[in-house]
Amino acid sequence: MRAPSHRILGIALLALAVLYMAWFREDRHAAAALLVFALPPLLLAVPAWRGGRKAAFWSGVLALFWFSHGVMHAWAHPEGALFAWTTIALSLVVVTASSWPGLKARFGRRG
């Protein structure tokens, strides 16, 4: 049975990809933005859902980038804050879900 954190991670990655597709749909550099922002979480979603350790690791690493981008955009462009704050929240979900199995193994009950 897959850990619930893997399912949460897969859903969060899909949500992040959809968010970026909506965010950059009218951008003049939409193709480049989608390749950089939407494609990575989309490619990682299925392996993460299946419990892939490498996908979970890279999701956590890339979430640092997504988080930073969201913070920078929220700070610099308050008019687009909804997308930015949603990105921040989803990136925190990705970090938590990708780290959960390790945290559980380290701090879980021993018995």
PDB file of N, CA and C in Angstrom:
ATOM      1  N   MET A   1       0.834  -1.192   0.000  1.00  0.00           N
ATOM      2  CA  MET A   1       0.000   0.000   0.000  1.00  0.00           C
ATOM      3  C   MET A   1       0.875   1.249   0.000  1.00  0.00           C
ATOM      4  N   ARG A   2       0.523   2.193  -0.866  1.00  0.00           N
ATOM      5  CA  ARG A   2       1.266   3.441  -0.948  1.00  0.00           C
ATOM      6  C   ARG A   2       0.977   4.311   0.261  1.00  0.00           C
ATOM      7  N   ALA A   3       1.970   5.032   0.668  1.00  0.00           N
ATOM      8  CA  ALA A   3       1.789   5.970   1.776  1.00  0.00           C
ATOM      9  C   ALA A   3       0.902   7.121   1.308  1.00  0.00           C
ATOM     10  N   PRO A   4       0.047   7.636   2.169  1.00  0.00           N
ATOM     11  CA  PRO A   4      -0.799   8.772   1.780  1.00  0.00           C
ATOM     12  C   PRO A   4       0.018   9.986   1.340  1.00  0.00           C
ATOM     13  N   SER A   5       1.224  10.128   1.856  1.00  0.00           N
ATOM     14  CA  SER A   5       2.039  11.280   1.471  1.00  0.00           C
ATOM     15  C   SER A   5       2.382  11.252  -0.008  1.00  0.00           C
ATOM     16  N   HIS A   6       2.532  10.056  -0.586  1.00  0.00           N
ATOM     17  CA  HIS A   6       2.816   9.972  -2.018  1.00  0.00           C
ATOM     18  C   HIS A   6       1.615  10.433  -2.840  1.00  0.00           C
ATOM     19  N   ARG A   7       0.439  10.091  -2.378  1.00  0.00           N
ATOM     20  CA  ARG A   7      -0.772  10.551  -3.078  1.00  0.00           C
ATOM     21  C   ARG A   7      -0.918  12.064  -2.972  1.00  0.00           C
ATOM     22  N   ILE A   8      -0.692  12.585  -1.794  1.00  0.00           N
ATOM     23  CA  ILE A   8      -0.764  14.035  -1.586  1.00  0.00           C
ATOM     24  C   ILE A   8       0.269  14.735  -2.462  1.00  0.00           C
ATOM     25  N   LEU A   9       1.464  14.175  -2.529  1.00  0.00           N
ATOM     26  CA  LEU A   9       2.526  14.743  -3.352  1.00  0.00           C
ATOM     27  C   LEU A   9       2.116  14.759  -4.820  1.00  0.00           C
ATOM     28  N   GLY A  10       1.573  13.654  -5.312  1.00  0.00           N
ATOM     29  CA  GLY A  10       1.143  13.598  -6.709  1.00  0.00           C
ATOM     30  C   GLY A  10       0.060  14.614  -7.020  1.00  0.00           C
ATOM     31  N   ILE A  11      -0.909  14.740  -6.131  1.00  0.00           N
ATOM     32  CA  ILE A  11      -1.999  15.704  -6.332  1.00  0.00           C
ATOM     33  C   ILE A  11      -1.465  17.134  -6.286  1.00  0.00           C
ATOM     34  N   ALA A  12      -0.572  17.420  -5.345  1.00  0.00           N
ATOM     35  CA  ALA A  12      -0.005  18.769  -5.237  1.00  0.00           C
ATOM     36  C   ALA A  12       0.806  19.125  -6.473  1.00  0.00           C
ATOM     37  N   LEU A  13       1.543  18.161  -7.010  1.00  0.00           N
ATOM     38  CA  LEU A  13       2.319  18.429  -8.223  1.00  0.00           C
ATOM     39  C   LEU A  13       1.413  18.684  -9.420  1.00  0.00           C
ATOM     40  N   LEU A  14       0.346  17.910  -9.544  1.00  0.00           N
ATOM     41  CA  LEU A  14      -0.607  18.158 -10.633  1.00  0.00           C
ATOM     42  C   LEU A  14      -1.265  19.527 -10.470  1.00  0.00           C
ATOM     43  N   ALA A  15      -1.630  19.878  -9.256  1.00  0.00           N
ATOM     44  CA  ALA A  15      -2.242  21.181  -8.997  1.00  0.00           C
ATOM     45  C   ALA A  15      -1.271  22.313  -9.328  1.00  0.00           C
ATOM     46  N   LEU A  16       0.001  22.108  -9.002  1.00  0.00           N
ATOM     47  CA  LEU A  16       1.012  23.118  -9.306  1.00  0.00           C
ATOM     48  C   LEU A  16       1.173  23.282 -10.816  1.00  0.00           C
ATOM     49  N   ALA A  17       1.172  22.184 -11.552  1.00  0.00           N
ATOM     50  CA  ALA A  17       1.274  22.257 -13.010  1.00  0.00           C
ATOM     51  C   ALA A  17       0.077  22.986 -13.605  1.00  0.00           C
ATOM     52  N   VAL A  18      -1.121  22.682 -13.123  1.00  0.00           N
ATOM     53  CA  VAL A  18      -2.331  23.357 -13.613  1.00  0.00           C
ATOM     54  C   VAL A  18      -2.283  24.843 -13.263  1.00  0.00           C
ATOM     55  N   LEU A  19      -1.824  25.152 -12.073  1.00  0.00           N
ATOM     56  CA  LEU A  19      -1.699  26.551 -11.662  1.00  0.00           C
ATOM     57  C   LEU A  19      -0.772  27.310 -12.601  1.00  0.00           C
ATOM     58  N   TYR A  20       0.386  26.741 -12.897  1.00  0.00           N
ATOM     59  CA  TYR A  20       1.324  27.410 -13.796  1.00  0.00           C
ATOM     60  C   TYR A  20       0.767  27.526 -15.208  1.00  0.00           C
ATOM     61  N   MET A  21       0.010  26.525 -15.672  1.00  0.00           N
ATOM     62  CA  MET A  21      -0.606  26.626 -16.996  1.00  0.00           C
ATOM     63  C   MET A  21      -1.601  27.785 -17.037  1.00  0.00           C
ATOM     64  N   ALA A  22      -2.365  27.940 -15.981  1.00  0.00           N
ATOM     65  CA  ALA A  22      -3.325  29.053 -15.917  1.00  0.00           C
ATOM     66  C   ALA A  22      -2.608  30.387 -15.772  1.00  0.00           C
ATOM     67  N   TRP A  23      -1.560  30.406 -14.979  1.00  0.00           N
ATOM     68  CA  TRP A  23      -0.836  31.639 -14.693  1.00  0.00           C
ATOM     69  C   TRP A  23      -0.201  32.212 -15.961  1.00  0.00           C
ATOM     70  N   PHE A  24       0.415  31.358 -16.758  1.00  0.00           N
ATOM     71  CA  PHE A  24       1.167  31.815 -17.924  1.00  0.00           C
ATOM     72  C   PHE A  24       0.418  31.641 -19.246  1.00  0.00           C
ATOM     73  N   ARG A  25      -0.883  31.438 -19.205  1.00  0.00           N
ATOM     74  CA  ARG A  25      -1.629  31.170 -20.441  1.00  0.00           C
ATOM     75  C   ARG A  25      -1.598  32.330 -21.421  1.00  0.00           C
ATOM     76  N   GLU A  26      -1.521  33.550 -20.941  1.00  0.00           N
ATOM     77  CA  GLU A  26      -1.520  34.720 -21.829  1.00  0.00           C
ATOM     78  C   GLU A  26      -0.177  35.433 -21.867  1.00  0.00           C
ATOM     79  N   ASP A  27       0.845  34.803 -21.367  1.00  0.00           N
ATOM     80  CA  ASP A  27       2.179  35.394 -21.364  1.00  0.00           C
ATOM     81  C   ASP A  27       2.752  35.362 -22.778  1.00  0.00           C
ATOM     82  N   ARG A  28       3.529  36.369 -23.130  1.00  0.00           N
ATOM     83  CA  ARG A  28       4.091  36.379 -24.482  1.00  0.00           C
ATOM     84  C   ARG A  28       5.172  35.315 -24.663  1.00  0.00           C
ATOM     85  N   HIS A  29       5.719  34.829 -23.574  1.00  0.00           N
ATOM     86  CA  HIS A  29       6.699  33.739 -23.612  1.00  0.00           C
ATOM     87  C   HIS A  29       6.084  32.490 -22.983  1.00  0.00           C
ATOM     88  N   ALA A  30       4.849  32.209 -23.322  1.00  0.00           N
ATOM     89  CA  ALA A  30       4.108  31.120 -22.684  1.00  0.00           C
ATOM     90  C   ALA A  30       4.784  29.766 -22.873  1.00  0.00           C
ATOM     91  N   ALA A  31       5.286  29.495 -24.044  1.00  0.00           N
ATOM     92  CA  ALA A  31       5.909  28.183 -24.293  1.00  0.00           C
ATOM     93  C   ALA A  31       7.117  27.974 -23.389  1.00  0.00           C
ATOM     94  N   ALA A  32       7.972  28.980 -23.301  1.00  0.00           N
ATOM     95  CA  ALA A  32       9.151  28.874 -22.440  1.00  0.00           C
ATOM     96  C   ALA A  32       8.746  28.770 -20.975  1.00  0.00           C
ATOM     97  N   ALA A  33       7.770  29.564 -20.569  1.00  0.00           N
ATOM     98  CA  ALA A  33       7.316  29.531 -19.177  1.00  0.00           C
ATOM     99  C   ALA A  33       6.722  28.181 -18.824  1.00  0.00           C
ATOM    100  N   LEU A  34       5.957  27.599 -19.738  1.00  0.00           N
ATOM    101  CA  LEU A  34       5.372  26.287 -19.479  1.00  0.00           C
ATOM    102  C   LEU A  34       6.441  25.202 -19.412  1.00  0.00           C
ATOM    103  N   LEU A  35       7.461  25.297 -20.254  1.00  0.00           N
ATOM    104  CA  LEU A  35       8.549  24.322 -20.195  1.00  0.00           C
ATOM    105  C   LEU A  35       9.310  24.406 -18.877  1.00  0.00           C
ATOM    106  N   VAL A  36       9.503  25.613 -18.399  1.00  0.00           N
ATOM    107  CA  VAL A  36      10.286  25.804 -17.169  1.00  0.00           C
ATOM    108  C   VAL A  36       9.454  25.550 -15.915  1.00  0.00           C
ATOM    109  N   PHE A  37       8.193  26.000 -15.918  1.00  0.00           N
ATOM    110  CA  PHE A  37       7.393  25.947 -14.698  1.00  0.00           C
ATOM    111  C   PHE A  37       6.388  24.795 -14.648  1.00  0.00           C
ATOM    112  N   ALA A  38       5.681  24.520 -15.724  1.00  0.00           N
ATOM    113  CA  ALA A  38       4.603  23.524 -15.672  1.00  0.00           C
ATOM    114  C   ALA A  38       5.075  22.108 -15.985  1.00  0.00           C
ATOM    115  N   LEU A  39       6.054  21.969 -16.846  1.00  0.00           N
ATOM    116  CA  LEU A  39       6.487  20.625 -17.246  1.00  0.00           C
ATOM    117  C   LEU A  39       7.132  19.825 -16.114  1.00  0.00           C
ATOM    118  N   PRO A  40       8.041  20.385 -15.325  1.00  0.00           N
ATOM    119  CA  PRO A  40       8.659  19.585 -14.252  1.00  0.00           C
ATOM    120  C   PRO A  40       7.661  18.976 -13.261  1.00  0.00           C
ATOM    121  N   PRO A  41       6.720  19.749 -12.697  1.00  0.00           N
ATOM    122  CA  PRO A  41       5.789  19.089 -11.779  1.00  0.00           C
ATOM    123  C   PRO A  41       4.888  18.076 -12.486  1.00  0.00           C
ATOM    124  N   LEU A  42       4.595  18.330 -13.759  1.00  0.00           N
ATOM    125  CA  LEU A  42       3.772  17.392 -14.520  1.00  0.00           C
ATOM    126  C   LEU A  42       4.509  16.073 -14.724  1.00  0.00           C
ATOM    127  N   LEU A  43       5.796  16.137 -15.033  1.00  0.00           N
ATOM    128  CA  LEU A  43       6.591  14.926 -15.229  1.00  0.00           C
ATOM    129  C   LEU A  43       6.846  14.171 -13.929  1.00  0.00           C
ATOM    130  N   LEU A  44       6.892  14.880 -12.820  1.00  0.00           N
ATOM    131  CA  LEU A  44       7.160  14.248 -11.524  1.00  0.00           C
ATOM    132  C   LEU A  44       5.905  13.698 -10.849  1.00  0.00           C
ATOM    133  N   ALA A  45       4.731  14.121 -11.293  1.00  0.00           N
ATOM    134  CA  ALA A  45       3.493  13.759 -10.598  1.00  0.00           C
ATOM    135  C   ALA A  45       3.221  12.254 -10.601  1.00  0.00           C
ATOM    136  N   VAL A  46       3.330  11.611 -11.745  1.00  0.00           N
ATOM    137  CA  VAL A  46       3.007  10.176 -11.823  1.00  0.00           C
ATOM    138  C   VAL A  46       4.023   9.333 -11.050  1.00  0.00           C
ATOM    139  N   PRO A  47       5.328   9.527 -11.245  1.00  0.00           N
ATOM    140  CA  PRO A  47       6.260   8.741 -10.424  1.00  0.00           C
ATOM    141  C   PRO A  47       6.120   9.016  -8.928  1.00  0.00           C
ATOM    142  N   ALA A  48       5.810  10.240  -8.571  1.00  0.00           N
ATOM    143  CA  ALA A  48       5.609  10.550  -7.147  1.00  0.00           C
ATOM    144  C   ALA A  48       4.371   9.837  -6.628  1.00  0.00           C
ATOM    145  N   TRP A  49       3.299   9.818  -7.409  1.00  0.00           N
ATOM    146  CA  TRP A  49       2.062   9.127  -7.020  1.00  0.00           C
ATOM    147  C   TRP A  49       2.332   7.648  -6.787  1.00  0.00           C
ATOM    148  N   ARG A  50       3.210   7.077  -7.612  1.00  0.00           N
ATOM    149  CA  ARG A  50       3.539   5.653  -7.491  1.00  0.00           C
ATOM    150  C   ARG A  50       4.538   5.369  -6.381  1.00  0.00           C
ATOM    151  N   GLY A  51       5.030   6.391  -5.722  1.00  0.00           N
ATOM    152  CA  GLY A  51       5.925   6.194  -4.587  1.00  0.00           C
ATOM    153  C   GLY A  51       7.396   6.229  -4.938  1.00  0.00           C
ATOM    154  N   GLY A  52       7.734   6.808  -6.083  1.00  0.00           N
ATOM    155  CA  GLY A  52       9.139   6.880  -6.485  1.00  0.00           C
ATOM    156  C   GLY A  52       9.952   7.784  -5.573  1.00  0.00           C
ATOM    157  N   ARG A  53      11.023   7.242  -5.049  1.00  0.00           N
ATOM    158  CA  ARG A  53      11.856   8.026  -4.117  1.00  0.00           C
ATOM    159  C   ARG A  53      12.585   9.164  -4.813  1.00  0.00           C
ATOM    160  N   LYS A  54      13.085   8.899  -6.038  1.00  0.00           N
ATOM    161  CA  LYS A  54      13.786   9.964  -6.760  1.00  0.00           C
ATOM    162  C   LYS A  54      12.831  11.089  -7.134  1.00  0.00           C
ATOM    163  N   ALA A  55      11.619  10.740  -7.523  1.00  0.00           N
ATOM    164  CA  ALA A  55      10.622  11.765  -7.856  1.00  0.00           C
ATOM    165  C   ALA A  55      10.290  12.600  -6.628  1.00  0.00           C
ATOM    166  N   ALA A  56      10.172  11.959  -5.483  1.00  0.00           N
ATOM    167  CA  ALA A  56       9.887  12.697  -4.249  1.00  0.00           C
ATOM    168  C   ALA A  56      11.060  13.618  -3.900  1.00  0.00           C
ATOM    169  N   PHE A  57      12.270  13.118  -4.053  1.00  0.00           N
ATOM    170  CA  PHE A  57      13.451  13.937  -3.765  1.00  0.00           C
ATOM    171  C   PHE A  57      13.498  15.169  -4.667  1.00  0.00           C
ATOM    172  N   TRP A  58      13.375  14.949  -5.978  1.00  0.00           N
ATOM    173  CA  TRP A  58      13.467  16.070  -6.914  1.00  0.00           C
ATOM    174  C   TRP A  58      12.291  17.019  -6.780  1.00  0.00           C
ATOM    175  N   SER A  59      11.152  16.510  -6.384  1.00  0.00           N
ATOM    176  CA  SER A  59      10.006  17.382  -6.120  1.00  0.00           C
ATOM    177  C   SER A  59      10.320  18.325  -4.962  1.00  0.00           C
ATOM    178  N   GLY A  60      10.912  17.788  -3.917  1.00  0.00           N
ATOM    179  CA  GLY A  60      11.295  18.613  -2.776  1.00  0.00           C
ATOM    180  C   GLY A  60      12.344  19.650  -3.132  1.00  0.00           C
ATOM    181  N   VAL A  61      13.307  19.258  -3.955  1.00  0.00           N
ATOM    182  CA  VAL A  61      14.343  20.201  -4.378  1.00  0.00           C
ATOM    183  C   VAL A  61      13.740  21.312  -5.236  1.00  0.00           C
ATOM    184  N   LEU A  62      12.924  20.939  -6.213  1.00  0.00           N
ATOM    185  CA  LEU A  62      12.317  21.936  -7.093  1.00  0.00           C
ATOM    186  C   LEU A  62      11.298  22.807  -6.364  1.00  0.00           C
ATOM    187  N   ALA A  63      10.713  22.284  -5.294  1.00  0.00           N
ATOM    188  CA  ALA A  63       9.756  23.077  -4.521  1.00  0.00           C
ATOM    189  C   ALA A  63      10.429  24.302  -3.912  1.00  0.00           C
ATOM    190  N   LEU A  64      11.712  24.221  -3.630  1.00  0.00           N
ATOM    191  CA  LEU A  64      12.437  25.394  -3.130  1.00  0.00           C
ATOM    192  C   LEU A  64      12.444  26.497  -4.182  1.00  0.00           C
ATOM    193  N   PHE A  65      12.628  26.109  -5.437  1.00  0.00           N
ATOM    194  CA  PHE A  65      12.579  27.056  -6.552  1.00  0.00           C
ATOM    195  C   PHE A  65      11.174  27.636  -6.706  1.00  0.00           C
ATOM    196  N   TRP A  66      10.148  26.764  -6.675  1.00  0.00           N
ATOM    197  CA  TRP A  66       8.764  27.237  -6.825  1.00  0.00           C
ATOM    198  C   TRP A  66       8.382  28.170  -5.678  1.00  0.00           C
ATOM    199  N   PHE A  67       8.799  27.834  -4.473  1.00  0.00           N
ATOM    200  CA  PHE A  67       8.527  28.674  -3.310  1.00  0.00           C
ATOM    201  C   PHE A  67       9.173  30.049  -3.494  1.00  0.00           C
ATOM    202  N   SER A  68      10.445  30.057  -3.875  1.00  0.00           N
ATOM    203  CA  SER A  68      11.161  31.326  -4.060  1.00  0.00           C
ATOM    204  C   SER A  68      10.520  32.166  -5.153  1.00  0.00           C
ATOM    205  N   HIS A  69      10.131  31.527  -6.238  1.00  0.00           N
ATOM    206  CA  HIS A  69       9.474  32.260  -7.320  1.00  0.00           C
ATOM    207  C   HIS A  69       8.161  32.874  -6.832  1.00  0.00           C
ATOM    208  N   GLY A  70       7.390  32.124  -6.074  1.00  0.00           N
ATOM    209  CA  GLY A  70       6.130  32.644  -5.541  1.00  0.00           C
ATOM    210  C   GLY A  70       6.341  33.821  -4.615  1.00  0.00           C
ATOM    211  N   VAL A  71       7.339  33.725  -3.739  1.00  0.00           N
ATOM    212  CA  VAL A  71       7.624  34.826  -2.814  1.00  0.00           C
ATOM    213  C   VAL A  71       8.070  36.066  -3.587  1.00  0.00           C
ATOM    214  N   MET A  72       8.956  35.884  -4.553  1.00  0.00           N
ATOM    215  CA  MET A  72       9.434  37.033  -5.335  1.00  0.00           C
ATOM    216  C   MET A  72       8.289  37.683  -6.104  1.00  0.00           C
ATOM    217  N   HIS A  73       7.414  36.864  -6.672  1.00  0.00           N
ATOM    218  CA  HIS A  73       6.313  37.425  -7.453  1.00  0.00           C
ATOM    219  C   HIS A  73       5.293  38.114  -6.543  1.00  0.00           C
ATOM    220  N   ALA A  74       4.997  37.541  -5.397  1.00  0.00           N
ATOM    221  CA  ALA A  74       4.058  38.166  -4.455  1.00  0.00           C
ATOM    222  C   ALA A  74       4.590  39.511  -3.972  1.00  0.00           C
ATOM    223  N   TRP A  75       5.878  39.596  -3.786  1.00  0.00           N
ATOM    224  CA  TRP A  75       6.490  40.822  -3.299  1.00  0.00           C
ATOM    225  C   TRP A  75       6.552  41.887  -4.397  1.00  0.00           C
ATOM    226  N   ALA A  76       6.923  41.479  -5.611  1.00  0.00           N
ATOM    227  CA  ALA A  76       7.143  42.442  -6.688  1.00  0.00           C
ATOM    228  C   ALA A  76       5.863  42.824  -7.436  1.00  0.00           C
ATOM    229  N   HIS A  77       4.896  41.927  -7.481  1.00  0.00           N
ATOM    230  CA  HIS A  77       3.676  42.164  -8.262  1.00  0.00           C
ATOM    231  C   HIS A  77       2.440  41.848  -7.417  1.00  0.00           C
ATOM    232  N   PRO A  78       2.037  42.752  -6.562  1.00  0.00           N
ATOM    233  CA  PRO A  78       0.881  42.482  -5.694  1.00  0.00           C
ATOM    234  C   PRO A  78      -0.409  42.193  -6.466  1.00  0.00           C
ATOM    235  N   GLU A  79      -0.508  42.664  -7.716  1.00  0.00           N
ATOM    236  CA  GLU A  79      -1.720  42.408  -8.490  1.00  0.00           C
ATOM    237  C   GLU A  79      -1.864  40.933  -8.866  1.00  0.00           C
ATOM    238  N   GLY A  80      -0.774  40.199  -8.882  1.00  0.00           N
ATOM    239  CA  GLY A  80      -0.816  38.770  -9.177  1.00  0.00           C
ATOM    240  C   GLY A  80      -0.586  37.918  -7.944  1.00  0.00           C
ATOM    241  N   ALA A  81      -0.954  38.436  -6.806  1.00  0.00           N
ATOM    242  CA  ALA A  81      -0.652  37.777  -5.544  1.00  0.00           C
ATOM    243  C   ALA A  81      -1.401  36.459  -5.357  1.00  0.00           C
ATOM    244  N   LEU A  82      -2.581  36.326  -5.935  1.00  0.00           N
ATOM    245  CA  LEU A  82      -3.338  35.084  -5.760  1.00  0.00           C
ATOM    246  C   LEU A  82      -2.574  33.888  -6.327  1.00  0.00           C
ATOM    247  N   PHE A  83      -2.052  34.028  -7.536  1.00  0.00           N
ATOM    248  CA  PHE A  83      -1.246  32.952  -8.117  1.00  0.00           C
ATOM    249  C   PHE A  83       0.004  32.700  -7.275  1.00  0.00           C
ATOM    250  N   ALA A  84       0.632  33.783  -6.851  1.00  0.00           N
ATOM    251  CA  ALA A  84       1.874  33.652  -6.083  1.00  0.00           C
ATOM    252  C   ALA A  84       1.643  32.958  -4.750  1.00  0.00           C
ATOM    253  N   TRP A  85       0.615  33.367  -4.015  1.00  0.00           N
ATOM    254  CA  TRP A  85       0.347  32.753  -2.714  1.00  0.00           C
ATOM    255  C   TRP A  85      -0.108  31.306  -2.852  1.00  0.00           C
ATOM    256  N   THR A  86      -0.819  30.997  -3.921  1.00  0.00           N
ATOM    257  CA  THR A  86      -1.200  29.605  -4.158  1.00  0.00           C
ATOM    258  C   THR A  86       0.030  28.762  -4.461  1.00  0.00           C
ATOM    259  N   THR A  87       0.969  29.332  -5.220  1.00  0.00           N
ATOM    260  CA  THR A  87       2.229  28.643  -5.496  1.00  0.00           C
ATOM    261  C   THR A  87       3.009  28.397  -4.208  1.00  0.00           C
ATOM    262  N   ILE A  88       3.049  29.388  -3.355  1.00  0.00           N
ATOM    263  CA  ILE A  88       3.756  29.248  -2.077  1.00  0.00           C
ATOM    264  C   ILE A  88       3.136  28.116  -1.259  1.00  0.00           C
ATOM    265  N   ALA A  89       1.819  28.105  -1.164  1.00  0.00           N
ATOM    266  CA  ALA A  89       1.134  27.072  -0.381  1.00  0.00           C
ATOM    267  C   ALA A  89       1.363  25.682  -0.974  1.00  0.00           C
ATOM    268  N   LEU A  90       1.245  25.559  -2.293  1.00  0.00           N
ATOM    269  CA  LEU A  90       1.450  24.245  -2.921  1.00  0.00           C
ATOM    270  C   LEU A  90       2.899  23.780  -2.796  1.00  0.00           C
ATOM    271  N   SER A  91       3.843  24.699  -2.883  1.00  0.00           N
ATOM    272  CA  SER A  91       5.245  24.291  -2.734  1.00  0.00           C
ATOM    273  C   SER A  91       5.521  23.814  -1.309  1.00  0.00           C
ATOM    274  N   LEU A  92       4.872  24.409  -0.318  1.00  0.00           N
ATOM    275  CA  LEU A  92       5.016  23.932   1.060  1.00  0.00           C
ATOM    276  C   LEU A  92       4.390  22.548   1.231  1.00  0.00           C
ATOM    277  N   VAL A  93       3.277  22.302   0.556  1.00  0.00           N
ATOM    278  CA  VAL A  93       2.667  20.966   0.577  1.00  0.00           C
ATOM    279  C   VAL A  93       3.610  19.958  -0.068  1.00  0.00           C
ATOM    280  N   VAL A  94       4.253  20.334  -1.169  1.00  0.00           N
ATOM    281  CA  VAL A  94       5.194  19.439  -1.850  1.00  0.00           C
ATOM    282  C   VAL A  94       6.376  19.111  -0.943  1.00  0.00           C
ATOM    283  N   VAL A  95       6.936  20.115  -0.296  1.00  0.00           N
ATOM    284  CA  VAL A  95       8.075  19.866   0.604  1.00  0.00           C
ATOM    285  C   VAL A  95       7.666  18.949   1.746  1.00  0.00           C
ATOM    286  N   THR A  96       6.524  19.216   2.342  1.00  0.00           N
ATOM    287  CA  THR A  96       6.054  18.397   3.467  1.00  0.00           C
ATOM    288  C   THR A  96       5.764  16.966   3.037  1.00  0.00           C
ATOM    289  N   ALA A  97       5.048  16.812   1.922  1.00  0.00           N
ATOM    290  CA  ALA A  97       4.689  15.467   1.461  1.00  0.00           C
ATOM    291  C   ALA A  97       5.917  14.675   1.006  1.00  0.00           C
ATOM    292  N   SER A  98       6.871  15.334   0.383  1.00  0.00           N
ATOM    293  CA  SER A  98       8.066  14.605  -0.060  1.00  0.00           C
ATOM    294  C   SER A  98       8.978  14.247   1.103  1.00  0.00           C
ATOM    295  N   SER A  99       8.917  15.004   2.179  1.00  0.00           N
ATOM    296  CA  SER A  99       9.763  14.752   3.349  1.00  0.00           C
ATOM    297  C   SER A  99       9.109  13.845   4.379  1.00  0.00           C
ATOM    298  N   TRP A 100       7.802  13.645   4.290  1.00  0.00           N
ATOM    299  CA  TRP A 100       7.069  12.931   5.320  1.00  0.00           C
ATOM    300  C   TRP A 100       7.592  11.522   5.596  1.00  0.00           C
ATOM    301  N   PRO A 101       7.862  10.693   4.583  1.00  0.00           N
ATOM    302  CA  PRO A 101       8.365   9.343   4.901  1.00  0.00           C
ATOM    303  C   PRO A 101       9.677   9.365   5.694  1.00  0.00           C
ATOM    304  N   GLY A 102      10.571  10.280   5.354  1.00  0.00           N
ATOM    305  CA  GLY A 102      11.825  10.392   6.093  1.00  0.00           C
ATOM    306  C   GLY A 102      11.617  10.899   7.502  1.00  0.00           C
ATOM    307  N   LEU A 103      10.745  11.866   7.663  1.00  0.00           N
ATOM    308  CA  LEU A 103      10.436  12.374   9.006  1.00  0.00           C
ATOM    309  C   LEU A 103       9.775  11.303   9.858  1.00  0.00           C
ATOM    310  N   LYS A 104       8.890  10.533   9.237  1.00  0.00           N
ATOM    311  CA  LYS A 104       8.213   9.459   9.960  1.00  0.00           C
ATOM    312  C   LYS A 104       9.211   8.381  10.393  1.00  0.00           C
ATOM    313  N   ALA A 105      10.146   8.050   9.506  1.00  0.00           N
ATOM    314  CA  ALA A 105      11.154   7.046   9.854  1.00  0.00           C
ATOM    315  C   ALA A 105      12.086   7.552  10.953  1.00  0.00           C
ATOM    316  N   ARG A 106      12.411   8.824  10.916  1.00  0.00           N
ATOM    317  CA  ARG A 106      13.345   9.371  11.892  1.00  0.00           C
ATOM    318  C   ARG A 106      12.704   9.598  13.255  1.00  0.00           C
ATOM    319  N   PHE A 107      11.497  10.146  13.268  1.00  0.00           N
ATOM    320  CA  PHE A 107      10.886  10.545  14.526  1.00  0.00           C
ATOM    321  C   PHE A 107       9.677   9.696  14.928  1.00  0.00           C
ATOM    322  N   GLY A 108       9.351   8.700  14.125  1.00  0.00           N
ATOM    323  CA  GLY A 108       8.193   7.858  14.431  1.00  0.00           C
ATOM    324  C   GLY A 108       8.431   6.971  15.643  1.00  0.00           C
ATOM    325  N   ARG A 109       7.365   6.319  16.048  1.00  0.00           N
ATOM    326  CA  ARG A 109       7.457   5.419  17.200  1.00  0.00           C
ATOM    327  C   ARG A 109       8.361   4.240  16.897  1.00  0.00           C
ATOM    328  N   ARG A 110       9.093   3.856  17.877  1.00  0.00           N
ATOM    329  CA  ARG A 110       9.935   2.664  17.772  1.00  0.00           C
ATOM    330  C   ARG A 110       9.318   1.613  18.682  1.00  0.00           C
ATOM    331  N   GLY A 111       9.163   0.446  18.165  1.00  0.00           N
ATOM    332  CA  GLY A 111       8.531  -0.446  19.092  1.00  0.00           C
ATOM    333  C   GLY A 111       8.582  -1.828  18.754  1.00  0.00           C
TER     334      GLY A 111
END
